Short mmCIF file of N, CA and C in Angstrom, two decimals:
data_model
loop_
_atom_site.label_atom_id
_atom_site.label_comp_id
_atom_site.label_asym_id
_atom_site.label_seq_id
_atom_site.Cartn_x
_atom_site.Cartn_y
_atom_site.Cartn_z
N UNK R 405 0.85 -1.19 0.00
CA UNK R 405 0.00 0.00 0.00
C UNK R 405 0.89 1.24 0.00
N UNK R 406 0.69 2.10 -0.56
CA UNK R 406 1.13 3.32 -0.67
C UNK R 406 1.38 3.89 0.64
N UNK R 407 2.30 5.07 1.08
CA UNK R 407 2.64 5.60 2.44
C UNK R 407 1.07 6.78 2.46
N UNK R 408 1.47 6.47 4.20
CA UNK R 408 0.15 7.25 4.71
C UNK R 408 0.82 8.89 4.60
N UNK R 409 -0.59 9.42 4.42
CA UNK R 409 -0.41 10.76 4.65
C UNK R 409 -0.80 11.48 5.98
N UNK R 410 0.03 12.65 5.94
CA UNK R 410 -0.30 13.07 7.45
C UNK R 410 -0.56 14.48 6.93
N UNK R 411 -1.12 15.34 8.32
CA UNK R 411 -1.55 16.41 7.89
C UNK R 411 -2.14 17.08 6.87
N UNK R 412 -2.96 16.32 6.70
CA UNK R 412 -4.09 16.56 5.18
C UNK R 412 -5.32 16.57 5.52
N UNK R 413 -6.22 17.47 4.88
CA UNK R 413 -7.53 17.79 4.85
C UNK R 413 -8.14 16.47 5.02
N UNK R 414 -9.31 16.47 5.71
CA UNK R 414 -9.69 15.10 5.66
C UNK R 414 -10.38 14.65 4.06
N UNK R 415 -10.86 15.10 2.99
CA UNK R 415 -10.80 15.03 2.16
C UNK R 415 -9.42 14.42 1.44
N UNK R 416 -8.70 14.61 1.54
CA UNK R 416 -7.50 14.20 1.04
C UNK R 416 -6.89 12.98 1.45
N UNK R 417 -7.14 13.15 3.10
CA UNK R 417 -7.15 11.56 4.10
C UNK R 417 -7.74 10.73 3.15
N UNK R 418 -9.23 10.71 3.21
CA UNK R 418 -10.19 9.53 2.63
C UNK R 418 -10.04 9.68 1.21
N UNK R 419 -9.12 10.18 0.54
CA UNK R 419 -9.27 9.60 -1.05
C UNK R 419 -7.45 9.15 -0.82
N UNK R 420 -6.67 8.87 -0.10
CA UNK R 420 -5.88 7.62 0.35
C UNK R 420 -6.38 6.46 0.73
N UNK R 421 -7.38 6.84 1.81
CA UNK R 421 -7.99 5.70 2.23
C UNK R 421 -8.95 4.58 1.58
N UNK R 422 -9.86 5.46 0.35
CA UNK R 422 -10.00 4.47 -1.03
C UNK R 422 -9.30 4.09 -1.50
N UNK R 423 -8.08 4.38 -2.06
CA UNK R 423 -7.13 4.29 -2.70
C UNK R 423 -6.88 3.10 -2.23
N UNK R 424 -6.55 2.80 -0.87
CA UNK R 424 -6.05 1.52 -0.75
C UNK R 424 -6.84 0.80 -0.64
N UNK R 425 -8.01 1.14 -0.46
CA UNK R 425 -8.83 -0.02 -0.21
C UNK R 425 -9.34 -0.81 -1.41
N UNK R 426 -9.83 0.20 -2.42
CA UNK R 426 -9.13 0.10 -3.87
C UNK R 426 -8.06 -0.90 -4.34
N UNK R 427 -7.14 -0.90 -4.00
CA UNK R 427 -5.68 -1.22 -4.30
C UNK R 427 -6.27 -2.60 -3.36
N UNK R 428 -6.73 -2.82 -2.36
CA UNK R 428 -6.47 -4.15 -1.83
C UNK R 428 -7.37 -5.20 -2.31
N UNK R 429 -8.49 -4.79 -2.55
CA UNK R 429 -9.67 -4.97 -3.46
C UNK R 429 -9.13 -6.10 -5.10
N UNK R 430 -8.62 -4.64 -5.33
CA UNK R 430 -7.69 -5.61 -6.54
C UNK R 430 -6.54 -6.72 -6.59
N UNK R 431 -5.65 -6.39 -5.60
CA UNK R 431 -4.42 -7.57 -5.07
C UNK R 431 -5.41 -8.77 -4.94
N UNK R 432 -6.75 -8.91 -4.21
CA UNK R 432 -7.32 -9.97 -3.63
C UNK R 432 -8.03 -10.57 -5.08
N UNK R 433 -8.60 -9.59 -6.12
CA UNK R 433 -9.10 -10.23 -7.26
C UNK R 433 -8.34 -10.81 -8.49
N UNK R 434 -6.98 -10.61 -7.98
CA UNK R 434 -5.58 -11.04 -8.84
C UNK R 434 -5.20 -12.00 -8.54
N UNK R 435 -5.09 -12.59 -7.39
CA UNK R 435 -4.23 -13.41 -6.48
C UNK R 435 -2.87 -12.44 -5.88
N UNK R 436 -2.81 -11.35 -5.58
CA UNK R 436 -1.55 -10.56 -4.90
C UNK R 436 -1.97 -10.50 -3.41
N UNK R 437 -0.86 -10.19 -3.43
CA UNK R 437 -0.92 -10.63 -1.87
C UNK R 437 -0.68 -8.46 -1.17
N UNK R 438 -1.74 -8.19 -0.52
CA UNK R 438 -1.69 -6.73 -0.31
C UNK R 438 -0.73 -6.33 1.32
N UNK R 439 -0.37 -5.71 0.73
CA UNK R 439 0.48 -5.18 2.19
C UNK R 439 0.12 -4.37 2.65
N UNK R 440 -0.34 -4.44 3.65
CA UNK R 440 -0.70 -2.37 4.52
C UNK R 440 -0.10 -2.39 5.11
N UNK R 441 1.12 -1.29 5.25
CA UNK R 441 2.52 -1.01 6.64
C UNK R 441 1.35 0.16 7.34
N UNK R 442 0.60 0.83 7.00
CA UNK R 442 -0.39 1.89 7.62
C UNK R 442 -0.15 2.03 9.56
N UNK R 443 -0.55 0.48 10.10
CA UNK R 443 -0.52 0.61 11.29
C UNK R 443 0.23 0.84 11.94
N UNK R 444 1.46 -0.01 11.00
CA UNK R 444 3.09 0.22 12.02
C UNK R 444 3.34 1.70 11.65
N UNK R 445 3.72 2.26 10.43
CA UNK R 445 3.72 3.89 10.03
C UNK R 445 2.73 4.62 11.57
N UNK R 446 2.00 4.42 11.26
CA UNK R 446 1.02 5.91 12.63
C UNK R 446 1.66 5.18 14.10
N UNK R 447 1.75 4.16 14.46
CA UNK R 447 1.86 3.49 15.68
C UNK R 447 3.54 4.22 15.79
N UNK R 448 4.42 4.53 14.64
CA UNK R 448 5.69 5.31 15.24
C UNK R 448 5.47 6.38 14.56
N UNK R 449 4.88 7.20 14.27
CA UNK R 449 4.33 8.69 13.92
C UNK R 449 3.59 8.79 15.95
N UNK R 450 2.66 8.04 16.26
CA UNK R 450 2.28 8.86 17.20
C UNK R 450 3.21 8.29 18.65
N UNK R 451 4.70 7.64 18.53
CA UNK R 451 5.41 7.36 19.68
C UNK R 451 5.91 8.04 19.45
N UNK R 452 6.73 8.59 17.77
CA UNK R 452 8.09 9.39 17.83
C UNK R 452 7.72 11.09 16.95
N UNK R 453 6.74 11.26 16.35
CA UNK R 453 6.02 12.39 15.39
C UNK R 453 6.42 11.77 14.53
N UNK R 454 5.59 12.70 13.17
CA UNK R 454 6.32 12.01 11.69
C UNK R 454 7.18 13.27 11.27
N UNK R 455 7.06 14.39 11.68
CA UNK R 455 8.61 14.59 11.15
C UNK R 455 9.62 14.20 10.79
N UNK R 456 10.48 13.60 11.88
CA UNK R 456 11.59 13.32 11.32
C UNK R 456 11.54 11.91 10.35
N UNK R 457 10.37 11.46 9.74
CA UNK R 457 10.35 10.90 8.92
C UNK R 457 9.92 11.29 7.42
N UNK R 458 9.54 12.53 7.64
CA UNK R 458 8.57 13.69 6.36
C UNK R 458 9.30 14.37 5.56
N UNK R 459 9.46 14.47 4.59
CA UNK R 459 9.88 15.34 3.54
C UNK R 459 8.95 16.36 3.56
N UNK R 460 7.80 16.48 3.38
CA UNK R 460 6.21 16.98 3.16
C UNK R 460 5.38 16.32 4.13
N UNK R 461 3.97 16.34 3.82
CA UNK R 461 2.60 15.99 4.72
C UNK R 461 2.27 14.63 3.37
N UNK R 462 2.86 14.83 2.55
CA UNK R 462 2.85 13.75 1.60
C UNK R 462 4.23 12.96 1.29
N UNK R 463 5.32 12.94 1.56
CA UNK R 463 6.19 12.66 0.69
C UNK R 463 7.38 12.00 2.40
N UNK R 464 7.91 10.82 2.22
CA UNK R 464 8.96 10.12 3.08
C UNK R 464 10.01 11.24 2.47
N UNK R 465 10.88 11.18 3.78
CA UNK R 465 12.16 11.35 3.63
C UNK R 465 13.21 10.34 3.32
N UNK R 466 14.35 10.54 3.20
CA UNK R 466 15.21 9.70 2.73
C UNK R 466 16.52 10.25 3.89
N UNK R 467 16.94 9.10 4.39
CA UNK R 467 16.73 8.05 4.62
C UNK R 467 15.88 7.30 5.56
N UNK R 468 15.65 8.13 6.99
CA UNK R 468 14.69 7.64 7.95
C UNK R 468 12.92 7.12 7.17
N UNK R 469 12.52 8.17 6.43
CA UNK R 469 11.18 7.59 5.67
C UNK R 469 11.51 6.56 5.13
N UNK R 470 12.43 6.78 4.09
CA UNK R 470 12.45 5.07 3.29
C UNK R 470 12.54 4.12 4.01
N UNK R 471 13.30 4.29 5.26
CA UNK R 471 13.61 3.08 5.80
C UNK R 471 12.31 2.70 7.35
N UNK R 472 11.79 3.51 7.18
CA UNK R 472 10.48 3.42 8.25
C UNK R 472 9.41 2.63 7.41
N UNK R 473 9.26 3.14 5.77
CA UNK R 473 7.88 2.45 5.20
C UNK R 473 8.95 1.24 5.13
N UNK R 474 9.97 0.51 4.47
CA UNK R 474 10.72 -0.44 4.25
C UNK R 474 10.73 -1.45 5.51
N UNK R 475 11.11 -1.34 6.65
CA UNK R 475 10.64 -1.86 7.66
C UNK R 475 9.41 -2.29 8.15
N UNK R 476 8.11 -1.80 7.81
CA UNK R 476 7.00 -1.52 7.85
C UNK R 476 6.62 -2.61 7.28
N UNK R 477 6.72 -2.57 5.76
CA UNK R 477 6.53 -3.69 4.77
C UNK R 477 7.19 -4.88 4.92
N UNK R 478 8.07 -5.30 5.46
CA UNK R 478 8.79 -6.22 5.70
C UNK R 478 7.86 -6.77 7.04
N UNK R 479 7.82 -5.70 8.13
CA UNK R 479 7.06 -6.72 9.71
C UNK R 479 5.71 -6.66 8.91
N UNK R 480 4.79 -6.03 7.93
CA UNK R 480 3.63 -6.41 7.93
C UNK R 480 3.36 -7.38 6.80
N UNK R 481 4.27 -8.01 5.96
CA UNK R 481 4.47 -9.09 5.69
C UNK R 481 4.59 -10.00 6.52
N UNK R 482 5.79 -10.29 7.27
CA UNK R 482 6.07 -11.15 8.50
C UNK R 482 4.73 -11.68 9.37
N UNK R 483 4.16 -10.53 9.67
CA UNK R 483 2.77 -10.76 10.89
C UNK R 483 1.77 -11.57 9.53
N UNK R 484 1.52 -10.90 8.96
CA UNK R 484 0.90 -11.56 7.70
C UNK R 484 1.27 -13.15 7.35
N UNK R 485 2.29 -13.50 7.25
CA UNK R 485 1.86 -15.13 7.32
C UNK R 485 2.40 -16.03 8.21
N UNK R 486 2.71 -15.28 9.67
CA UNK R 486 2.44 -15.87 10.77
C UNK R 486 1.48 -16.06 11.27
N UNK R 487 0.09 -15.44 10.64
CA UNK R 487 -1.23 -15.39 11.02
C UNK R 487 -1.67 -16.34 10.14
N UNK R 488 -1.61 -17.04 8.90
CA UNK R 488 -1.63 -17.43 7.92
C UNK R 488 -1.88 -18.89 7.93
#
């Protein structure tokens, strides 16, 4: 799934939030397998802020962002087919 956005109109929130749902919608009518890092992303946005992970209210930084959604995707894979 695409990185969450922060600080955005809620309008702008919920046409991410189709988006993926959208996006997961389709992985499941393909056979893909959908990733949402979403929870882990806000769960260290609201321990540590997302600043120092933000380029923008839209956009990761490099290197802490890349490597926050990258991590993200990797444990929410992991939990994903340990549940499995």
């Amino acid at each position: 799934a695409p990185w969450s956005f922060t600080g955005q109109d809620e309008t702008i929130n919920n046409l991410g939030i189709s988006f993926r749902n959208a996006l997961q919608e389709m992985c499941a009518g393909s056979g893909y397998q959908y990733i949402n890092p979403d929870p882990i992303i806000i769960s260290v946005f609201n321990e540590e802020g997302a600043g120092k992970y933000m380029h923008n209210t839209l956009h990761p930084n490099a290197p802490q962002g890349v490597g926050l959604y990258s991590y993200a995707v990797l444990k929410a894979a992991h939990e994903q087919r340990a549940a499995s």
